[in-house]
Amino acid sequence: MNLKELSSLLGLSQTTVSRALNGYPEVSEKTRARVIQAAEAHAYSPNTRAQGLATGHSKCIGHVISVSDSAEMVNPIFGDFMAGAGETYSAHGFDMMVTRVGAEDEADTYRNLKARGAVDGIVVHAPRRNDSRMALLDKIGLPYVVHGRSTGVTTPYSWLDVNNTRAFSEATSYLVGLGHKRIALINGQETMDFAIRRRSGYESSLRFAGLTIDPALMSTGEMTEAYGYDQANMMLDVDTPPTAFLVASIICAAGIRRALDERGLRVGKGVSIVTFDDCLSYFANGGDRPVFTAWQSSVREAGATLAEMLIHRIRAPRAPHDTKLWEAAFVEGTSTGPAPGTSKD
Amino acid sequence: MNLKELSSLLGLSQTTVSRALNGYPEVSEKTRARVIQAAEAHAYSPNTRAQGLATGHSKCIGHVISVSDSAEMVNPIFGDFMAGAGETYSAHGFDMMVTRVGAEDEADTYRNLKARGAVDGIVVHAPRRNDSRMALLDKIGLPYVVHGRSTGVTTPYSWLDVNNTRAFSEATSYLVGLGHKRIALINGQETMDFAIRRRSGYESSLRFAGLTIDPALMSTGEMTEAYGYDQANMMLDVDTPPTAFLVASIICAAGIRRALDERGLRVGKGVSIVTFDDCLSYFANGGDRPVFTAWQSSVREAGATLAEMLIHRIRAPRAPHDTKLWEAAFVEGTSTGPAPGTSKD
DNA sequence: CACATTTGTCAAAGCGCTTTGGAATGCCGC
DNA sequence: GCGGCATTCCAAAGCGCTTTGACAAATGTG
């Protein structure tokens, strides 16, 4: 069923039917009701491509997932982020397109998406320090919002970020307060801006506490379970091993827990773990008995909110940029306790 | 830059330019080269919507993620599956659209996707027993492939599935061979066909071994880490607790491991764990020292292959249906060992 | 009751592409 | 020198929708 068929069926012109369905005032409420009823009865939905051609909008948002050779991993937060964003999109009648692309082709992908008119806007994921994507997108005129921020980019843009510096600084102080002096940082890849921020929060709290910043206790890599396991084992094998781990992802924290368990170290007694928690739906860490002491922020809500921001941006491209800095919430779990040998102990 | 501009720039008609770019033979190689070069120089990409309107194809594949109230979880395999499929799509010039929808609106979404001409085909995820989606899609004439199978659906369709029955039957026999007599099954939600298959594999091996099938040792639910943890704890609290766990997902297995560790039970010694492993990129269980003894099959490869199958299907809708039954691969990890009290022990 | 407005509807153009059905052009052999 | 045949190109129609500009019909005004 298309417009032509529907309108001839109703004995009306295509114009009138189109206007009736799109809520234009030039049509009487009586005909509008008749049209809407007929449209529903025949399950008519306007052809997306034709509509897009005529209006110049695609009503579609792009998500570009770039996969570098060094980071073949699929980010575990991906699913939850999409779920959140998808909810917002469908509420607003937008489609969601996801493109997987090698990191080296990312810029071309954006240009192509724009040239083809495939999307009305995009979400920029995992911004790096001095990320060049914002300038590119500004240049080609494709609306966007950023999940995170990019230090070094001075032109304004819309973003939503978690206060990572603060979260990691507080987490470090929290461990210091428990008497820990050897605190390891198992960080994400420090090509990403948020990972750099996390480290700086960690370092500043160590400095404030008068503790030495030991490169041997800091590592950066893909946040997999295996990575956490490996790093924990390596660090525990040295002379003065850490008594606490500060971790960038709950997946990674699970790996660390495994290493500790295997060594017979009691998590929360001998060794403490604090982690950042993205509130992944399949790895819950909340309710009445959180496993890990954590600073948490829902990536799913971030997805929903960023989607909302982007849609606003598309509707009002000249509106001032919107920025949101969310504070992570503290949850005390059972994975932390006083450092061994502390007076309290 | 659009076709009209490009062609007037070249002093050619739109027809010729279009044909040159689309590889039609009616244009001389000399002009073709000239056209291609100009197209690249001006970064021309045909407008997706216009192209789609003219050809009647959208060059886009849909993935519908339905979220029921009972299953709010985002499936952790989602990301990896998409990554695999996305790779194939971009290699073939297809876009990928994902729609998140409440389970009750799933049928409408398919109809709508078809009516709007938004996609050329879709991937059906997580088929249930007697799944009605295949009949619906056949009826509305939307090409599709199924990730999994649906017992009870008799009309042919294209699918790719892992031999879940076999994997779980073998896994059970393996545990039986190690002397285990109380083997728990921590299954996924048994609304899904694959979960039913897994249980039946498990039950048939128990029956074959002359062991009793104890409902107290079988549970079904969303495969989260917390679910594994909870179920393990519950089952270990009864009179004759299981000495082995057979688990449907590595995420869930991680939760079971946590419960065991917490109770001071040594995984692979006192209690064994065997799991199905989807080879998630952030939760690797392989290489030289696999953590879990597992039957594994890469969901990422499944995504890539299903995408390939679907594209074939779209190109040749009348071709006979393609079906692929993959065998899961056995990996021996450190999570299994002889049952306590066994002669070997 | 003639005229100016408003209201409800329509025909047609246009969005950017593909594709059908010609129409030139060049080259061949006789 | 002319018909026949490739070869190379083009004009125009059409995909299904929105939107402009125009036009009847209904309403209001003096």
PDB file of N, CA and C in Angstrom, chain B residues 125-163:
ATOM      1  N   HIS B 125      16.638 -13.191  15.890  1.00  0.00           N
ATOM      2  CA  HIS B 125      17.452 -13.572  17.033  1.00  0.00           C
ATOM      3  C   HIS B 125      16.648 -14.393  18.031  1.00  0.00           C
ATOM      4  N   ALA B 126      17.355 -15.227  18.753  1.00  0.00           N
ATOM      5  CA  ALA B 126      16.793 -15.942  19.895  1.00  0.00           C
ATOM      6  C   ALA B 126      15.431 -16.576  19.622  1.00  0.00           C
ATOM      7  N   PRO B 127      15.352 -17.494  18.647  1.00  0.00           N
ATOM      8  CA  PRO B 127      14.071 -18.134  18.343  1.00  0.00           C
ATOM      9  C   PRO B 127      13.542 -18.926  19.529  1.00  0.00           C
ATOM     10  N   ARG B 128      12.240 -18.886  19.667  1.00  0.00           N
ATOM     11  CA  ARG B 128      11.574 -19.642  20.721  1.00  0.00           C
ATOM     12  C   ARG B 128      11.029 -20.936  20.127  1.00  0.00           C
ATOM     13  N   ARG B 129      10.542 -21.797  20.978  1.00  0.00           N
ATOM     14  CA  ARG B 129       9.881 -22.999  20.485  1.00  0.00           C
ATOM     15  C   ARG B 129       8.603 -22.566  19.761  1.00  0.00           C
ATOM     16  N   ASN B 130       8.317 -23.185  18.633  1.00  0.00           N
ATOM     17  CA  ASN B 130       7.130 -22.804  17.834  1.00  0.00           C
ATOM     18  C   ASN B 130       7.100 -21.316  17.539  1.00  0.00           C
ATOM     19  N   ASP B 131       8.218 -20.800  17.189  1.00  0.00           N
ATOM     20  CA  ASP B 131       8.301 -19.359  16.984  1.00  0.00           C
ATOM     21  C   ASP B 131       7.412 -18.925  15.821  1.00  0.00           C
ATOM     22  N   SER B 132       6.643 -17.867  16.056  1.00  0.00           N
ATOM     23  CA  SER B 132       5.687 -17.432  15.030  1.00  0.00           C
ATOM     24  C   SER B 132       6.303 -16.454  14.044  1.00  0.00           C
ATOM     25  N   ARG B 133       7.521 -16.022  14.316  1.00  0.00           N
ATOM     26  CA  ARG B 133       8.093 -14.977  13.476  1.00  0.00           C
ATOM     27  C   ARG B 133       8.366 -15.425  12.048  1.00  0.00           C
ATOM     28  N   MET B 134       8.781 -16.685  11.894  1.00  0.00           N
ATOM     29  CA  MET B 134       9.103 -17.150  10.550  1.00  0.00           C
ATOM     30  C   MET B 134       7.874 -17.107   9.653  1.00  0.00           C
ATOM     31  N   ALA B 135       6.761 -17.579  10.188  1.00  0.00           N
ATOM     32  CA  ALA B 135       5.529 -17.562   9.396  1.00  0.00           C
ATOM     33  C   ALA B 135       5.154 -16.126   9.041  1.00  0.00           C
ATOM     34  N   LEU B 136       5.293 -15.258  10.004  1.00  0.00           N
ATOM     35  CA  LEU B 136       4.969 -13.851   9.760  1.00  0.00           C
ATOM     36  C   LEU B 136       5.837 -13.272   8.648  1.00  0.00           C
ATOM     37  N   LEU B 137       7.122 -13.536   8.749  1.00  0.00           N
ATOM     38  CA  LEU B 137       8.051 -12.969   7.767  1.00  0.00           C
ATOM     39  C   LEU B 137       7.816 -13.558   6.388  1.00  0.00           C
ATOM     40  N   ASP B 138       7.499 -14.848   6.352  1.00  0.00           N
ATOM     41  CA  ASP B 138       7.155 -15.463   5.065  1.00  0.00           C
ATOM     42  C   ASP B 138       5.931 -14.769   4.474  1.00  0.00           C
ATOM     43  N   LYS B 139       4.971 -14.542   5.329  1.00  0.00           N
ATOM     44  CA  LYS B 139       3.715 -13.941   4.882  1.00  0.00           C
ATOM     45  C   LYS B 139       3.935 -12.537   4.315  1.00  0.00           C
ATOM     46  N   ILE B 140       4.662 -11.717   5.040  1.00  0.00           N
ATOM     47  CA  ILE B 140       4.855 -10.360   4.556  1.00  0.00           C
ATOM     48  C   ILE B 140       5.958 -10.269   3.511  1.00  0.00           C
ATOM     49  N   GLY B 141       6.645 -11.390   3.293  1.00  0.00           N
ATOM     50  CA  GLY B 141       7.637 -11.395   2.215  1.00  0.00           C
ATOM     51  C   GLY B 141       8.914 -10.632   2.519  1.00  0.00           C
ATOM     52  N   LEU B 142       9.380 -10.777   3.737  1.00  0.00           N
ATOM     53  CA  LEU B 142      10.647 -10.140   4.104  1.00  0.00           C
ATOM     54  C   LEU B 142      11.694 -11.239   4.296  1.00  0.00           C
ATOM     55  N   PRO B 143      12.744 -11.227   3.472  1.00  0.00           N
ATOM     56  CA  PRO B 143      13.768 -12.267   3.604  1.00  0.00           C
ATOM     57  C   PRO B 143      14.409 -12.249   4.988  1.00  0.00           C
ATOM     58  N   TYR B 144      14.797 -13.418   5.454  1.00  0.00           N
ATOM     59  CA  TYR B 144      15.390 -13.490   6.789  1.00  0.00           C
ATOM     60  C   TYR B 144      16.237 -14.739   6.935  1.00  0.00           C
ATOM     61  N   VAL B 145      17.079 -14.711   7.920  1.00  0.00           N
ATOM     62  CA  VAL B 145      17.777 -15.914   8.371  1.00  0.00           C
ATOM     63  C   VAL B 145      17.638 -15.952   9.890  1.00  0.00           C
ATOM     64  N   VAL B 146      17.759 -17.145  10.435  1.00  0.00           N
ATOM     65  CA  VAL B 146      17.534 -17.312  11.867  1.00  0.00           C
ATOM     66  C   VAL B 146      18.816 -17.738  12.570  1.00  0.00           C
ATOM     67  N   HIS B 147      19.124 -17.061  13.645  1.00  0.00           N
ATOM     68  CA  HIS B 147      20.256 -17.473  14.469  1.00  0.00           C
ATOM     69  C   HIS B 147      19.743 -18.461  15.506  1.00  0.00           C
ATOM     70  N   GLY B 148      19.829 -19.715  15.159  1.00  0.00           N
ATOM     71  CA  GLY B 148      19.245 -20.768  15.974  1.00  0.00           C
ATOM     72  C   GLY B 148      18.154 -21.462  15.169  1.00  0.00           C
ATOM     73  N   ARG B 149      17.369 -22.258  15.853  1.00  0.00           N
ATOM     74  CA  ARG B 149      16.290 -22.991  15.188  1.00  0.00           C
ATOM     75  C   ARG B 149      15.050 -22.930  16.058  1.00  0.00           C
ATOM     76  N   SER B 150      13.942 -23.311  15.477  1.00  0.00           N
ATOM     77  CA  SER B 150      12.720 -23.370  16.273  1.00  0.00           C
ATOM     78  C   SER B 150      12.019 -24.709  16.078  1.00  0.00           C
ATOM     79  N   THR B 151      12.078 -25.495  17.118  1.00  0.00           N
ATOM     80  CA  THR B 151      11.361 -26.766  17.088  1.00  0.00           C
ATOM     81  C   THR B 151       9.878 -26.482  16.921  1.00  0.00           C
ATOM     82  N   GLY B 152       9.248 -27.227  16.046  1.00  0.00           N
ATOM     83  CA  GLY B 152       7.814 -27.044  15.872  1.00  0.00           C
ATOM     84  C   GLY B 152       7.480 -26.282  14.608  1.00  0.00           C
ATOM     85  N   VAL B 153       8.430 -25.533  14.099  1.00  0.00           N
ATOM     86  CA  VAL B 153       8.193 -24.827  12.841  1.00  0.00           C
ATOM     87  C   VAL B 153       8.551 -25.786  11.705  1.00  0.00           C
ATOM     88  N   THR B 154       7.568 -26.112  10.902  1.00  0.00           N
ATOM     89  CA  THR B 154       7.783 -27.149   9.899  1.00  0.00           C
ATOM     90  C   THR B 154       8.116 -26.597   8.516  1.00  0.00           C
ATOM     91  N   THR B 155       7.647 -25.383   8.225  1.00  0.00           N
ATOM     92  CA  THR B 155       8.002 -24.804   6.934  1.00  0.00           C
ATOM     93  C   THR B 155       9.488 -24.487   6.934  1.00  0.00           C
ATOM     94  N   PRO B 156      10.135 -24.708   5.784  1.00  0.00           N
ATOM     95  CA  PRO B 156      11.594 -24.533   5.752  1.00  0.00           C
ATOM     96  C   PRO B 156      12.019 -23.073   5.874  1.00  0.00           C
ATOM     97  N   TYR B 157      13.169 -22.887   6.448  1.00  0.00           N
ATOM     98  CA  TYR B 157      13.759 -21.544   6.543  1.00  0.00           C
ATOM     99  C   TYR B 157      15.265 -21.704   6.674  1.00  0.00           C
ATOM    100  N   SER B 158      15.966 -20.617   6.481  1.00  0.00           N
ATOM    101  CA  SER B 158      17.429 -20.667   6.560  1.00  0.00           C
ATOM    102  C   SER B 158      17.883 -20.393   7.977  1.00  0.00           C
ATOM    103  N   TRP B 159      18.751 -21.216   8.464  1.00  0.00           N
ATOM    104  CA  TRP B 159      19.242 -20.990   9.821  1.00  0.00           C
ATOM    105  C   TRP B 159      20.684 -21.431   9.975  1.00  0.00           C
ATOM    106  N   LEU B 160      21.265 -20.933  11.050  1.00  0.00           N
ATOM    107  CA  LEU B 160      22.579 -21.395  11.479  1.00  0.00           C
ATOM    108  C   LEU B 160      22.457 -21.627  12.974  1.00  0.00           C
ATOM    109  N   ASP B 161      22.847 -22.794  13.398  1.00  0.00           N
ATOM    110  CA  ASP B 161      22.725 -23.107  14.813  1.00  0.00           C
ATOM    111  C   ASP B 161      23.936 -23.907  15.260  1.00  0.00           C
ATOM    112  N   VAL B 162      24.152 -23.877  16.536  1.00  0.00           N
ATOM    113  CA  VAL B 162      25.173 -24.736  17.118  1.00  0.00           C
ATOM    114  C   VAL B 162      24.455 -25.995  17.576  1.00  0.00           C
ATOM    115  N   ASN B 163      25.121 -27.096  17.486  1.00  0.00           N
ATOM    116  CA  ASN B 163      24.517 -28.339  17.959  1.00  0.00           C
ATOM    117  C   ASN B 163      24.497 -28.342  19.487  1.00  0.00           C
TER     118      ASN B 163
END
